[in-house]
Coordinates of C-alpha atoms and ligand atoms in Angstrom, one line a residue:
M1 CA 0.0 0.0 0.0
S2 CA 1.1 3.5 -0.9
R3 CA 0.7 4.9 2.6
E4 CA 2.9 2.3 4.1
Q5 CA 5.5 2.8 1.4
A6 CA 5.5 6.5 2.0
Q7 CA 5.9 5.9 5.7
I8 CA 9.0 3.7 5.0
I9 CA 10.5 6.5 3.0
I10 CA 9.8 9.1 5.6
N11 CA 11.3 6.8 8.3
E12 CA 14.4 6.3 6.3
I13 CA 14.9 10.1 5.9
E14 CA 14.3 10.6 9.6
N15 CA 16.8 7.9 10.5
R16 CA 19.4 10.0 8.8
G17 CA 18.6 12.9 11.0
F18 CA 16.3 15.0 8.7
Q19 CA 12.7 15.8 8.9
A20 CA 10.1 14.4 6.5
Y21 CA 6.4 14.9 6.1
L22 CA 3.5 13.9 3.9
V23 CA 2.3 17.1 2.4
G24 CA -0.3 18.8 0.1
G25 CA -2.9 17.0 -1.9
C26 CA -2.5 13.6 -0.2
V27 CA -3.0 15.0 3.3
R28 CA -6.2 16.8 2.1
D29 CA -7.4 13.6 0.5
L30 CA -6.6 11.5 3.5
L31 CA -8.6 13.8 5.7
L32 CA -11.5 13.7 3.3
G33 CA -11.4 9.9 3.1
R34 CA -10.5 10.0 -0.5
I35 CA -7.8 7.9 -2.1
P36 CA -4.8 10.2 -2.9
E37 CA -3.6 10.2 -6.5
D38 CA 0.0 10.8 -5.5
W39 CA 2.0 11.0 -2.3
D40 CA 4.2 14.0 -2.0
I41 CA 6.8 14.2 0.7
A42 CA 8.5 17.4 2.0
S43 CA 11.8 17.2 3.7
S44 CA 14.5 19.3 5.4
A45 CA 17.1 17.2 3.5
R46 CA 18.7 18.8 0.4
P47 CA 18.1 17.1 -3.0
E48 CA 21.7 15.8 -3.0
Q49 CA 21.2 14.3 0.4
I50 CA 18.0 12.6 -0.7
M51 CA 20.0 11.2 -3.7
E52 CA 22.6 9.9 -1.4
I53 CA 20.1 8.3 1.0
F54 CA 18.2 6.4 -1.7
G55 CA 21.1 5.7 -4.1
D56 CA 20.0 4.0 -7.3
K57 CA 16.3 4.3 -6.3
A58 CA 16.5 8.1 -6.6
Y59 CA 16.1 10.1 -9.8
P60 CA 16.9 13.8 -10.1
T61 CA 13.5 14.7 -11.8
G62 CA 13.2 18.3 -10.7
L63 CA 16.4 19.4 -9.1
K64 CA 15.7 23.0 -10.1
H65 CA 12.7 22.9 -7.8
G66 CA 14.4 20.8 -5.2
T67 CA 12.5 17.6 -6.2
V68 CA 13.9 14.1 -6.3
T69 CA 11.8 11.1 -7.3
V70 CA 12.3 7.9 -5.3
K71 CA 11.0 4.7 -6.9
T72 CA 10.0 1.6 -4.9
D73 CA 9.0 -1.7 -6.5
R74 CA 5.7 -0.4 -7.7
E75 CA 5.5 3.3 -7.0
A76 CA 7.2 6.6 -7.4
F77 CA 7.3 9.3 -4.6
E78 CA 8.3 12.9 -5.1
I79 CA 10.4 14.3 -2.3
T80 CA 10.8 18.0 -2.3
T81 CA 13.1 20.0 0.0
F82 CA 11.3 22.6 2.1
R83 CA 11.0 25.7 0.0
T84 CA 10.0 29.3 0.0
E85 CA 9.4 31.2 -3.1
G86 CA 10.9 34.6 -3.7
S87 CA 9.2 37.3 -5.6
Y88 CA 7.3 36.8 -8.8
S89 CA 8.0 39.5 -11.4
D90 CA 6.1 37.8 -14.2
G91 CA 3.0 36.4 -12.4
R92 CA 4.0 32.9 -13.5
H93 CA 7.3 31.8 -12.1
P94 CA 9.1 32.6 -8.9
D95 CA 12.3 34.5 -9.7
A96 CA 14.2 32.1 -7.5
V97 CA 13.4 29.0 -5.4
T98 CA 15.1 29.1 -2.1
F99 CA 15.2 26.3 0.4
A100 CA 13.4 26.9 3.7
R101 CA 14.3 25.6 7.2
T102 CA 10.9 24.5 8.4
M103 CA 7.8 22.7 7.3
E104 CA 5.7 25.7 8.4
E105 CA 7.7 28.0 6.1
D106 CA 7.1 25.7 3.2
L107 CA 3.4 25.5 3.9
S108 CA 3.1 29.3 3.8
R109 CA 4.0 29.4 0.0
R110 CA 1.2 26.9 -0.9
D111 CA -2.0 28.0 -2.6
F112 CA -5.0 27.1 -0.5
T113 CA -5.5 26.2 3.1
V114 CA -6.8 22.8 2.3
N115 CA -3.5 22.1 0.3
A116 CA -1.3 23.6 3.0
M117 CA -1.3 20.8 5.6
A118 CA 1.3 18.2 6.4
I119 CA 1.5 15.0 8.5
D120 CA 4.7 14.1 10.4
S121 CA 6.3 10.7 10.9
A122 CA 4.2 10.1 14.0
G123 CA 1.0 10.9 12.2
R124 CA 0.4 14.3 13.7
L125 CA -1.2 17.0 11.6
V126 CA 0.6 20.3 10.9
D127 CA -2.1 22.8 10.0
P128 CA -1.2 26.4 10.6
Y129 CA -4.0 27.8 8.4
D130 CA -6.9 25.7 9.6
G131 CA -7.2 23.7 6.4
A132 CA -9.0 21.0 8.4
G133 CA -11.6 23.6 9.4
D134 CA -12.0 24.7 5.8
L135 CA -12.4 21.1 4.7
A136 CA -15.2 20.8 7.2
R137 CA -16.8 24.1 6.0
R138 CA -16.2 23.0 2.4
L139 CA -14.4 26.1 1.5
I140 CA -11.5 27.0 -0.8
R141 CA -9.5 29.8 0.9
C142 CA -6.1 31.3 0.0
V143 CA -3.2 30.9 2.3
G144 CA -2.4 34.5 3.1
E145 CA -3.7 37.5 1.3
P146 CA -5.7 36.5 -1.9
E147 CA -4.8 39.5 -4.0
R148 CA -1.1 39.0 -3.5
R149 CA -1.3 35.2 -4.0
F150 CA -3.1 35.6 -7.4
T151 CA -0.8 38.4 -8.5
E152 CA 2.2 36.2 -7.8
D153 CA 0.9 33.3 -9.8
A154 CA -2.3 33.7 -11.8
L155 CA -2.7 30.0 -12.4
R156 CA -3.9 29.8 -8.8
I157 CA -7.1 31.6 -9.9
L158 CA -8.0 28.6 -12.1
R159 CA -6.7 26.1 -9.6
G160 CA -9.1 27.6 -7.1
L161 CA -12.0 27.0 -9.4
R162 CA -10.6 23.5 -10.1
F163 CA -10.5 22.5 -6.5
A164 CA -14.0 24.0 -5.9
S165 CA -15.3 21.8 -8.7
V166 CA -13.4 18.6 -7.9
L167 CA -14.2 18.8 -4.1
H168 CA -17.6 20.4 -4.7
F169 CA -16.7 23.2 -2.3
S170 CA -17.5 26.9 -2.3
I171 CA -14.9 29.7 -2.5
E172 CA -14.5 31.8 0.5
K173 CA -15.6 35.4 0.0
S174 CA -12.3 37.4 0.0
T175 CA -10.7 34.7 -2.2
R176 CA -13.7 34.9 -4.5
Q177 CA -13.5 38.6 -4.8
A178 CA -9.8 38.5 -5.6
I179 CA -10.6 35.9 -8.3
Q180 CA -13.1 38.2 -9.9
T181 CA -10.8 41.2 -9.7
H182 CA -7.7 39.4 -11.0
A183 CA -9.2 36.9 -13.5
H184 CA -7.6 38.9 -16.4
L185 CA -4.2 37.9 -15.2
L186 CA -4.9 34.4 -16.6
Q187 CA -4.0 35.8 -20.0
R188 CA -0.4 35.4 -19.0
I189 CA -0.6 31.7 -18.4
A190 CA 0.5 29.1 -20.9
S191 CA -2.3 27.3 -22.7
E192 CA -1.0 23.9 -21.6
R193 CA -1.4 24.8 -18.0
I194 CA -4.9 26.2 -18.5
L195 CA -5.9 23.1 -20.3
A196 CA -4.6 20.7 -17.6
E197 CA -6.6 22.6 -15.0
M198 CA -9.7 22.8 -17.2
N199 CA -9.7 19.1 -17.8
K200 CA -9.9 18.5 -14.1
L201 CA -12.3 21.3 -13.5
L202 CA -14.8 20.1 -16.1
C203 CA -14.7 16.6 -14.7
G204 CA -15.4 17.7 -11.1
D205 CA -18.6 17.0 -9.2
G206 CA -19.2 20.7 -8.7
C207 CA -18.6 21.6 -12.3
R208 CA -22.1 23.0 -12.8
E209 CA -21.9 25.4 -9.9
V210 CA -18.4 26.6 -10.8
L211 CA -19.4 27.2 -14.5
L212 CA -22.5 29.1 -13.4
A213 CA -20.7 31.2 -10.8
Y214 CA -17.5 32.1 -12.8
P215 CA -18.3 32.7 -16.5
D216 CA -16.0 35.7 -16.5
V217 CA -13.0 33.7 -15.4
L218 CA -13.5 31.1 -18.2
G219 CA -14.2 34.0 -20.5
V220 CA -10.6 35.2 -20.2
F221 CA -9.4 32.3 -22.3
I222 CA -12.7 31.3 -24.0
P223 CA -14.2 34.8 -24.7
E224 CA -16.7 33.1 -27.1
L225 CA -18.6 31.9 -24.0
L226 CA -19.5 35.4 -22.8
P227 CA -22.2 36.3 -25.4
C228 CA -24.0 33.0 -24.3
V229 CA -24.4 34.3 -20.7
G230 CA -28.0 35.2 -20.2
F231 CA -28.9 34.8 -23.9
D232 CA -32.7 34.0 -24.0
Q233 CA -33.4 31.2 -26.4
M234 CA -37.1 32.0 -26.8
N235 CA -37.8 28.4 -27.7
I236 CA -40.2 25.9 -26.2
H237 CA -37.6 23.2 -26.0
H238 CA -35.5 25.3 -23.6
C239 CA -36.1 26.4 -20.0
Y240 CA -32.6 28.0 -19.7
D241 CA -30.5 30.7 -21.4
V242 CA -27.7 29.4 -23.6
Y243 CA -25.0 29.6 -20.9
T244 CA -27.1 28.0 -18.1
H245 CA -28.1 25.2 -20.5
T246 CA -24.4 24.8 -21.3
A247 CA -23.5 24.5 -17.6
Y248 CA -26.3 22.0 -17.0
A249 CA -25.5 19.9 -20.1
T250 CA -21.8 19.8 -19.2
A251 CA -22.4 18.6 -15.7
A252 CA -25.0 16.0 -17.0
A253 CA -22.4 14.2 -19.2
E254 CA -20.2 11.5 -17.7
P255 CA -17.0 13.0 -16.3
N256 CA -14.5 12.4 -19.1
P257 CA -12.8 15.4 -20.7
I258 CA -13.9 14.7 -24.3
L259 CA -17.6 14.6 -23.4
R260 CA -17.4 17.5 -21.0
W261 CA -15.5 19.7 -23.5
T262 CA -18.0 18.7 -26.2
M263 CA -20.9 19.9 -24.0
L264 CA -19.1 23.1 -22.9
L265 CA -18.7 24.1 -26.5
H266 CA -21.7 22.4 -28.2
D267 CA -23.9 25.5 -28.4
I268 CA -21.2 28.1 -28.5
G269 CA -22.2 29.3 -32.0
K270 CA -25.9 29.7 -31.1
V271 CA -25.8 33.4 -30.5
N272 CA -24.4 33.9 -34.0
T273 CA -27.2 31.9 -35.7
F274 CA -30.2 33.3 -33.8
T275 CA -33.4 34.1 -35.7
I276 CA -37.0 34.7 -34.6
D277 CA -40.0 33.4 -36.6
S278 CA -43.3 35.1 -37.1
A279 CA -44.7 33.2 -34.1
G280 CA -42.0 34.6 -31.9
Q281 CA -40.1 31.4 -31.6
G282 CA -36.3 31.6 -31.5
H283 CA -34.3 29.3 -33.9
F284 CA -30.6 28.6 -34.3
Y285 CA -30.4 27.1 -37.8
G286 CA -27.0 25.7 -38.6
H287 CA -25.7 26.2 -35.1
P288 CA -24.0 22.8 -34.8
R289 CA -21.7 23.6 -37.8
V290 CA -21.0 27.1 -36.5
S291 CA -20.3 25.8 -33.0
A292 CA -18.0 23.0 -34.4
D293 CA -16.0 25.6 -36.3
M294 CA -15.6 27.8 -33.2
A295 CA -14.7 24.7 -31.1
R296 CA -12.0 23.8 -33.6
E297 CA -10.4 27.1 -33.1
I298 CA -10.8 27.2 -29.3
C299 CA -9.4 23.7 -28.9
A300 CA -6.4 24.5 -31.1
R301 CA -5.8 27.7 -29.2
L302 CA -5.7 25.7 -25.9
R303 CA -3.3 23.2 -27.6
M304 CA -5.5 20.2 -27.2
R305 CA -4.2 17.0 -28.8
R306 CA -5.2 16.7 -32.4
K307 CA -7.3 13.5 -31.9
D308 CA -9.2 14.9 -28.9
R309 CA -9.9 18.1 -30.9
E310 CA -11.2 16.2 -33.9
D311 CA -13.5 14.0 -31.7
I312 CA -14.9 17.1 -30.0
V313 CA -15.5 18.9 -33.3
T314 CA -17.2 15.8 -34.8
L315 CA -19.4 15.3 -31.8
I316 CA -20.5 18.9 -31.8
E317 CA -21.3 18.8 -35.5
W318 CA -23.5 15.7 -34.9
H319 CA -25.0 16.7 -31.6
D320 CA -28.3 17.8 -33.0
R321 CA -28.7 15.4 -35.9
D322 CA -31.7 13.2 -35.9
I323 CA -30.5 9.6 -36.3
P324 CA -33.4 7.2 -37.3
V325 CA -33.6 4.3 -34.8
T326 CA -33.4 1.7 -37.6
E327 CA -30.5 -0.7 -38.5
K328 CA -29.9 1.5 -41.5
G329 CA -29.9 4.8 -39.6
I330 CA -27.7 3.5 -36.8
G331 CA -25.5 1.5 -39.2
S332 CA -24.9 4.5 -41.3
A333 CA -24.0 6.7 -38.3
V334 CA -21.6 4.1 -36.9
L335 CA -20.1 3.8 -40.3
Q336 CA -19.3 7.5 -40.4
L337 CA -18.4 8.0 -36.8
G338 CA -16.9 4.8 -35.7
E339 CA -18.3 2.8 -32.8
E340 CA -16.5 4.8 -30.0
N341 CA -17.7 8.2 -31.2
F342 CA -21.2 6.9 -31.9
R343 CA -21.4 5.8 -28.3
R344 CA -20.1 9.2 -27.2
L345 CA -22.8 10.8 -29.4
L346 CA -25.5 9.0 -27.5
A347 CA -24.0 10.3 -24.2
V348 CA -23.9 13.8 -25.7
K349 CA -27.5 13.6 -26.8
R350 CA -28.5 12.4 -23.3
A351 CA -26.6 15.2 -21.6
D352 CA -28.1 17.8 -24.0
N353 CA -31.6 16.5 -23.4
L354 CA -31.2 16.5 -19.6
A355 CA -30.5 20.2 -19.8
Q356 CA -33.6 21.0 -21.9
A357 CA -37.2 21.7 -20.8
P358 CA -38.6 18.7 -18.8
E359 CA -41.5 18.2 -21.2
Y360 CA -39.0 17.0 -23.8
R361 CA -37.5 14.3 -21.6
W362 CA -39.2 11.6 -23.8
V363 CA -36.4 12.1 -26.3
M364 CA -34.3 10.0 -23.8
R365 CA -36.5 7.0 -24.6
K366 CA -35.4 7.3 -28.3
I367 CA -31.8 7.5 -27.3
D368 CA -32.2 4.4 -25.1
L369 CA -33.8 2.6 -28.1
G370 CA -30.9 3.6 -30.3
E371 CA -28.5 2.1 -27.8
K372 CA -30.4 -1.1 -27.5
L373 CA -30.5 -1.5 -31.3
L374 CA -26.8 -0.9 -31.5
Y375 CA -26.3 -3.6 -28.9
E376 CA -28.5 -6.0 -30.8
M377 CA -26.7 -5.3 -34.1
L378 CA -23.4 -6.0 -32.4
Q379 CA -24.8 -9.2 -30.8
K380 CA -26.1 -10.5 -34.1
K381 CA -22.8 -9.6 -35.6
R382 CA -24.7 -7.5 -38.1
C383 CA -21.8 -6.0 -39.8
I384 CA -21.4 -2.4 -39.1
L385 CA -17.8 -1.6 -39.7
L386 CA -15.5 -2.1 -42.7
K387 CA -13.5 -4.6 -40.7
D388 CA -16.6 -6.8 -40.1
L389 CA -17.3 -7.1 -43.8
E390 CA -16.9 -10.7 -45.0
V391 CA -14.8 -9.6 -48.0
D392 CA -11.7 -7.4 -48.0
G393 CA -9.3 -5.6 -50.3
N394 CA -7.5 -8.8 -51.3
D395 CA -10.8 -10.3 -52.6
L396 CA -11.4 -7.2 -54.7
M397 CA -7.9 -7.2 -56.1
A398 CA -8.4 -10.8 -57.1
L399 CA -11.5 -9.7 -59.0
G400 CA -9.5 -7.1 -60.9
Y401 CA -10.1 -3.9 -58.8
S402 CA -7.3 -1.6 -58.1
G403 CA -6.3 1.7 -56.5
R404 CA -9.0 3.9 -55.0
E405 CA -11.7 1.7 -56.6
I406 CA -11.0 -0.8 -53.9
G407 CA -11.8 1.4 -50.9
Q408 CA -14.8 3.0 -52.7
T409 CA -16.3 -0.4 -53.6
L410 CA -15.8 -1.7 -50.0
Q411 CA -17.6 1.4 -48.7
R412 CA -20.4 0.9 -51.2
L413 CA -20.7 -2.7 -50.3
L414 CA -20.9 -1.9 -46.6
R415 CA -23.6 0.7 -47.2
S416 CA -25.6 -1.9 -49.1
V417 CA -25.2 -4.4 -46.3
I418 CA -26.3 -1.9 -43.7
A419 CA -29.3 -1.0 -45.9
G420 CA -30.2 -4.6 -45.9
E421 CA -29.9 -4.9 -49.7
I422 CA -27.3 -7.7 -49.5
E423 CA -26.4 -10.1 -46.7
N424 CA -22.9 -10.0 -45.2
Q425 CA -22.0 -13.5 -46.5
R426 CA -18.8 -14.0 -48.4
E427 CA -20.3 -16.0 -51.2
K428 CA -23.2 -13.6 -51.7
L429 CA -20.9 -10.6 -51.6
L430 CA -18.5 -12.1 -54.2
A431 CA -21.4 -13.2 -56.4
Y432 CA -22.8 -9.6 -56.2
L433 CA -19.4 -8.2 -57.2
R434 CA -19.0 -10.6 -60.1
M435 CA -22.4 -9.6 -61.4
K436 CA -21.3 -6.0 -61.7
Ligands
ATP501 P1 -4.1 16.5 -7.2 O1 -4.8 15.6 -6.4 O2 -4.9 17.0 -8.4 O3 -2.7 16.1 -7.6 P2 -2.7 18.4 -5.5 O4 -3.2 19.2 -4.4 O5 -1.7 17.3 -5.3 O6 -4.0 17.8 -6.3 P3 -0.8 19.5 -7.4 O7 -1.0 20.3 -8.5 O8 -0.3 18.1 -7.6 O9 -2.2 19.4 -6.6 O10 0.2 20.3 -6.4 C1 0.7 19.7 -5.2 C2 0.7 20.7 -4.0 O11 1.6 21.8 -4.4 C3 -0.6 21.4 -3.8 O12 -1.4 20.7 -2.9 C4 -0.2 22.7 -3.2 O13 0.1 22.6 -1.9 C5 1.1 23.0 -4.0 N1 0.9 23.8 -5.2 C6 0.8 23.4 -6.5 N2 0.7 24.4 -7.4 C7 0.8 25.5 -6.7 C8 0.8 26.9 -7.0 N3 0.6 27.3 -8.3 N4 0.9 27.8 -6.0 C9 1.1 27.4 -4.7 N5 1.1 26.1 -4.3 C10 1.0 25.2 -5.3
MG502 MG1 -0.7 16.1 -6.8

């Protein structure tokens, strides 16, 4: 178990006459009864001393920050020398990292009270900022003076929202006010760091509340969201404005980054496509396309991986399409999207529907039926993907096809099989091809 392993490492450091503590996220998670993701250790020993204590089990992974990684059989532990951080002239990086003498000094540089606790080798809690009290009150509160802490490092603004979402906490008043005042400083922060925090924020239990409370913070790096805030849809399907619908839909999707990003951006083009008919109903013709184009740009700007970006854009493009619940309808969608994205599309449609007016919840039934039909088609081995087709490129070459003809013919064959015009049986398919 990790906790025991960490204890062994801490004891080893103490036996050499240094101090060592569990610190940060793992202490917070232990007090919450959650399983920590990683176990960070803080120590009075210098990096080179840690290297010496652990010999070939130690790796100098972050010497610049005073961090050494120690690997045991199965796990890796980061051991960081007590630090203080000097001044921040750029709002991103401390000008210099200096080592500190005590655990308390190190805790004073940390971002939030719930992250600024340590546990010593005897299991005693070191908690100078009442992080345990804030855990009980379910509050995110800065260590020290919020204005200063956010000016030093603007990423902390988004980290505050991230922890509020993941822990489903509120943000304490003076911290909240400083977040609102200094949100614009996030402009200085590299996209990669924004993206990493956003992926966690979007997948948190409290995502909806955070999105609803802090549109202006997200608007610093996704300004396209701002016109959605309060935008009345004037449409019977909708009981919320575009942004509120977006927040509900995002939180209604399973917590994985692709689905949650898709929901966050799925209607982002709505404002640009808005029209009102003679009966006073609002419409957003063509909004999936427009939203998908905007999402492509936003995801690229945030330096998302190409594959994730493409999946998100495709799902947004498809989110409002009506897919007939027939073997042909589903077969054709799976053919175009692939099985994984088709399943994601069902999840997107569910989340979208859950955030619409309750009178339209019956649409869920149709989505359920679509999923059931997909299941049956897979069970019956009704071919739905090219790889399931009983003939392949070699068969076509043997019949004299060549080049692009091969792929095109296979696609055409697959469409015919999906449409029920031919059976997916080798002999029948070959006979059909020979007839042509
Ligand atoms: P997670 O469970 O997501 O890993 P965590 O609390 O461990 O959460 P990390 O980003 O791994 O978060 O950071 C480890 C610790 O380092 C934090 O708990 C906090 O004490 C400190 N920390 C991290 N980033 C900052 C920052 N930008 N400013 C101040 N302290 C920070
Ligand atoms: Mg961590």
